[in-house]
C-alpha cells in the first residue's frame, strides 16, 4: 500500500500543471474550491479502494491524504529555488506568496521529504498491523510545530496583508496533527511501563555514576538558557545581552517575515517548560511520561531548527538579517547543538528505559503471603 500511495501522490503534479496552464483556475476563490475538492476526492479514492480490507486505524487516511500534499509542498520549494518550473507560478501570486520566504521554502522541503517518508513508513506499519506509536508521536510533534509557527507567522509577519482564501486550508493541517497527538498519547505504549530487577538497579544509581545523564543535564540547562535568551530577544527585551545577541549573532530573529520571532516565542512558552521537565525526569526515577514527551519534543525541535537554520542560510534572506561572518560558525554550532539536545535525550530514554519505569514488587514486598504472590503477574525485565 505504501508503494501505491507513493506513486499516486505524484498525480498532484498533473493538477498543478493544469492549474498553472489554465488561467480560469488561478482565481483566489477557485484555488480554494479546487483545493477542497481535491482533498475530498483523494479521501474518497482511498476510502473506496480499501473497502475490501479497511485499515484498522483512521489515521491511515490522514497519512495518505497528507502524502498527496507533500508533493505539492516539495514542488513549491523546488520551483522557488529554480530547480523546476511550470507548476506553481500561479500559486506564488494568488495562492500563498509567503511560501517564497526562506522559512517557507525550508518548511516545504521538510514536509515534502521528511514528513513524506514518515507517512509512507506509518502507512506500511498500519497495513502490516504493526505499532507505529513512537514514530507517530515524532510526526505529531513535527507537524504541530510546523503549522503553528507557519500560521501565526503569516498573520503576524509582513505577509499578514496578503492572505488569500486558500490560507484557511492550513487550519486542517494544524487540526489533524493535534488530533493525531491526542489519539497517540492515549494509546497503550509500545513498551511496558513496569520493570523488575534491571529497573531497580538503574534507579538505585546516584547521578555521579550516570555520566551520560550528567552530560544530558548540562545540555538541557544550556538549551533552556538559549531558549530564554532568544525568547527575550523576540519579546524586545531591553537587556544588553539581548541587544548584543541580536546585533552580533542572530539578526535573523528580527526578519520582518515574522517566522523567526514567532518560532522563538513558541519555544519560549512551550518547549522551555518541557526542557525543564526533562531535567526533572533525569533526576527523579520512575517518570513514565518521559518516553512520549521526549520523542514528541524531539520531532518539534528538529522541524523548527531545520526551518530556522535553513532560513538564515538561504539566499532569499536579505543581507541585513543574515548571520555576521565573524559569528557564523558559532551561531551555526549553537543551533545544531540546540536541535540535537532533545533528540539525544529521546535516544537515551529509548535505548535504556529502565530508569523511567515503575518498579514491580517482588515476593514479600506487597504485604501478601508469598504463596499468594506466586499467582500475581509481574513484569520482570
PDB file of N, CA and C in Angstrom, residues 28 31 76 80 88-105 108 150 154 158-167 170 257 259 316:
ATOM      1  N   UNK A  28      -8.300  33.446  -6.828  1.00  0.00           N
ATOM      2  CA  UNK A  28      -8.130  33.045  -5.418  1.00  0.00           C
ATOM      3  C   UNK A  28      -9.207  32.089  -4.896  1.00  0.00           C
ATOM      4  N   UNK A  31      -9.000  28.641  -6.520  1.00  0.00           N
ATOM      5  CA  UNK A  31      -7.916  27.838  -5.948  1.00  0.00           C
ATOM      6  C   UNK A  31      -8.387  27.162  -4.661  1.00  0.00           C
ATOM      7  N   UNK A  76       6.626  23.182  -4.671  1.00  0.00           N
ATOM      8  CA  UNK A  76       6.728  24.612  -4.382  1.00  0.00           C
ATOM      9  C   UNK A  76       8.157  25.000  -4.033  1.00  0.00           C
ATOM     10  N   UNK A  80      10.564  27.489  -6.295  1.00  0.00           N
ATOM     11  CA  UNK A  80      11.100  28.742  -5.762  1.00  0.00           C
ATOM     12  C   UNK A  80      12.623  28.777  -5.841  1.00  0.00           C
ATOM     13  N   UNK A  88       3.998  26.039 -10.412  1.00  0.00           N
ATOM     14  CA  UNK A  88       3.497  26.794  -9.259  1.00  0.00           C
ATOM     15  C   UNK A  88       3.538  28.315  -9.431  1.00  0.00           C
ATOM     16  N   UNK A  89       3.746  28.822 -10.632  1.00  0.00           N
ATOM     17  CA  UNK A  89       3.807  30.273 -10.773  1.00  0.00           C
ATOM     18  C   UNK A  89       2.521  30.946 -10.310  1.00  0.00           C
ATOM     19  N   UNK A  90       1.390  30.353 -10.638  1.00  0.00           N
ATOM     20  CA  UNK A  90       0.107  30.947 -10.249  1.00  0.00           C
ATOM     21  C   UNK A  90      -0.055  30.976  -8.736  1.00  0.00           C
ATOM     22  N   UNK A  91       0.419  29.939  -8.061  1.00  0.00           N
ATOM     23  CA  UNK A  91       0.252  29.831  -6.618  1.00  0.00           C
ATOM     24  C   UNK A  91       1.115  30.852  -5.890  1.00  0.00           C
ATOM     25  N   UNK A  92       2.214  31.211  -6.490  1.00  0.00           N
ATOM     26  CA  UNK A  92       3.094  32.199  -5.894  1.00  0.00           C
ATOM     27  C   UNK A  92       2.469  33.594  -5.887  1.00  0.00           C
ATOM     28  N   UNK A  93       1.476  33.809  -6.751  1.00  0.00           N
ATOM     29  CA  UNK A  93       0.854  35.125  -6.861  1.00  0.00           C
ATOM     30  C   UNK A  93      -0.492  35.188  -6.155  1.00  0.00           C
ATOM     31  N   UNK A  94      -1.373  34.238  -6.469  1.00  0.00           N
ATOM     32  CA  UNK A  94      -2.746  34.299  -5.940  1.00  0.00           C
ATOM     33  C   UNK A  94      -3.055  33.193  -4.944  1.00  0.00           C
ATOM     34  N   UNK A  95      -2.048  32.408  -4.575  1.00  0.00           N
ATOM     35  CA  UNK A  95      -2.251  31.347  -3.598  1.00  0.00           C
ATOM     36  C   UNK A  95      -1.648  31.697  -2.250  1.00  0.00           C
ATOM     37  N   UNK A  96      -0.384  31.310  -2.063  1.00  0.00           N
ATOM     38  CA  UNK A  96       0.302  31.563  -0.790  1.00  0.00           C
ATOM     39  C   UNK A  96       1.689  32.135  -1.069  1.00  0.00           C
ATOM     40  N   UNK A  97       1.782  33.438  -1.273  1.00  0.00           N
ATOM     41  CA  UNK A  97       3.070  34.048  -1.621  1.00  0.00           C
ATOM     42  C   UNK A  97       4.120  33.912  -0.529  1.00  0.00           C
ATOM     43  N   UNK A  98       3.697  33.744   0.719  1.00  0.00           N
ATOM     44  CA  UNK A  98       4.649  33.606   1.831  1.00  0.00           C
ATOM     45  C   UNK A  98       5.438  32.306   1.775  1.00  0.00           C
ATOM     46  N   UNK A  99       5.028  31.374   0.928  1.00  0.00           N
ATOM     47  CA  UNK A  99       5.820  30.154   0.754  1.00  0.00           C
ATOM     48  C   UNK A  99       7.152  30.446   0.072  1.00  0.00           C
ATOM     49  N   UNK A 100       7.281  31.643  -0.516  1.00  0.00           N
ATOM     50  CA  UNK A 100       8.529  32.020  -1.160  1.00  0.00           C
ATOM     51  C   UNK A 100       9.556  32.606  -0.218  1.00  0.00           C
ATOM     52  N   UNK A 101       9.241  32.729   1.066  1.00  0.00           N
ATOM     53  CA  UNK A 101      10.240  33.181   2.035  1.00  0.00           C
ATOM     54  C   UNK A 101      11.235  32.061   2.301  1.00  0.00           C
ATOM     55  N   UNK A 102      12.376  32.415   2.838  1.00  0.00           N
ATOM     56  CA  UNK A 102      13.375  31.382   3.132  1.00  0.00           C
ATOM     57  C   UNK A 102      12.831  30.353   4.105  1.00  0.00           C
ATOM     58  N   UNK A 103      12.089  30.814   5.117  1.00  0.00           N
ATOM     59  CA  UNK A 103      11.484  29.878   6.066  1.00  0.00           C
ATOM     60  C   UNK A 103      10.468  28.984   5.357  1.00  0.00           C
ATOM     61  N   UNK A 104       9.601  29.583   4.521  1.00  0.00           N
ATOM     62  CA  UNK A 104       8.580  28.816   3.828  1.00  0.00           C
ATOM     63  C   UNK A 104       9.175  27.752   2.925  1.00  0.00           C
ATOM     64  N   UNK A 105      10.259  28.085   2.233  1.00  0.00           N
ATOM     65  CA  UNK A 105      10.902  27.118   1.351  1.00  0.00           C
ATOM     66  C   UNK A 105      11.466  25.949   2.153  1.00  0.00           C
ATOM     67  N   UNK A 108       8.741  23.722   3.399  1.00  0.00           N
ATOM     68  CA  UNK A 108       8.202  22.864   2.349  1.00  0.00           C
ATOM     69  C   UNK A 108       9.138  21.695   2.039  1.00  0.00           C
ATOM     70  N   UNK A 150       3.885  28.377  11.307  1.00  0.00           N
ATOM     71  CA  UNK A 150       3.564  28.839   9.954  1.00  0.00           C
ATOM     72  C   UNK A 150       2.330  29.740   9.949  1.00  0.00           C
ATOM     73  N   UNK A 154       2.349  33.877   9.426  1.00  0.00           N
ATOM     74  CA  UNK A 154       1.683  34.540   8.300  1.00  0.00           C
ATOM     75  C   UNK A 154       0.920  35.763   8.784  1.00  0.00           C
ATOM     76  N   UNK A 158       5.027  40.202   7.739  1.00  0.00           N
ATOM     77  CA  UNK A 158       4.749  41.202   6.712  1.00  0.00           C
ATOM     78  C   UNK A 158       3.757  40.722   5.669  1.00  0.00           C
ATOM     79  N   UNK A 159       3.476  39.407   5.644  1.00  0.00           N
ATOM     80  CA  UNK A 159       2.507  38.887   4.685  1.00  0.00           C
ATOM     81  C   UNK A 159       1.090  38.846   5.251  1.00  0.00           C
ATOM     82  N   UNK A 160       0.885  39.442   6.416  1.00  0.00           N
ATOM     83  CA  UNK A 160      -0.439  39.459   7.016  1.00  0.00           C
ATOM     84  C   UNK A 160      -1.467  40.189   6.182  1.00  0.00           C
ATOM     85  N   UNK A 161      -1.018  41.066   5.310  1.00  0.00           N
ATOM     86  CA  UNK A 161      -1.940  41.805   4.440  1.00  0.00           C
ATOM     87  C   UNK A 161      -2.123  41.135   3.084  1.00  0.00           C
ATOM     88  N   UNK A 162      -1.471  39.974   2.890  1.00  0.00           N
ATOM     89  CA  UNK A 162      -1.564  39.275   1.606  1.00  0.00           C
ATOM     90  C   UNK A 162      -2.147  37.881   1.780  1.00  0.00           C
ATOM     91  N   UNK A 163      -3.139  37.777   2.628  1.00  0.00           N
ATOM     92  CA  UNK A 163      -3.776  36.490   2.879  1.00  0.00           C
ATOM     93  C   UNK A 163      -4.884  36.259   1.861  1.00  0.00           C
ATOM     94  N   UNK A 164      -4.793  35.156   1.150  1.00  0.00           N
ATOM     95  CA  UNK A 164      -5.792  34.776   0.164  1.00  0.00           C
ATOM     96  C   UNK A 164      -6.665  33.644   0.718  1.00  0.00           C
ATOM     97  N   UNK A 165      -7.787  33.344   0.081  1.00  0.00           N
ATOM     98  CA  UNK A 165      -8.719  32.350   0.633  1.00  0.00           C
ATOM     99  C   UNK A 165      -8.106  30.984   0.941  1.00  0.00           C
ATOM    100  N   UNK A 166      -7.152  30.532   0.127  1.00  0.00           N
ATOM    101  CA  UNK A 166      -6.585  29.197   0.346  1.00  0.00           C
ATOM    102  C   UNK A 166      -5.836  29.098   1.677  1.00  0.00           C
ATOM    103  N   UNK A 167      -5.508  30.237   2.266  1.00  0.00           N
ATOM    104  CA  UNK A 167      -4.841  30.246   3.581  1.00  0.00           C
ATOM    105  C   UNK A 167      -5.609  29.430   4.608  1.00  0.00           C
ATOM    106  N   UNK A 170      -4.936  25.789   5.766  1.00  0.00           N
ATOM    107  CA  UNK A 170      -3.841  25.445   6.667  1.00  0.00           C
ATOM    108  C   UNK A 170      -4.328  24.986   8.033  1.00  0.00           C
ATOM    109  N   UNK A 257       9.605  38.915   7.980  1.00  0.00           N
ATOM    110  CA  UNK A 257       8.666  37.873   7.583  1.00  0.00           C
ATOM    111  C   UNK A 257       7.931  37.307   8.800  1.00  0.00           C
ATOM    112  N   UNK A 259       8.446  34.788  10.890  1.00  0.00           N
ATOM    113  CA  UNK A 259       8.572  33.397  11.324  1.00  0.00           C
ATOM    114  C   UNK A 259       9.623  33.186  12.421  1.00  0.00           C
ATOM    115  N   UNK A 316      17.554  33.726  -0.050  1.00  0.00           N
ATOM    116  CA  UNK A 316      16.410  34.636  -0.085  1.00  0.00           C
ATOM    117  C   UNK A 316      16.338  35.530   1.150  1.00  0.00           C
TER     118      UNK A 316
END
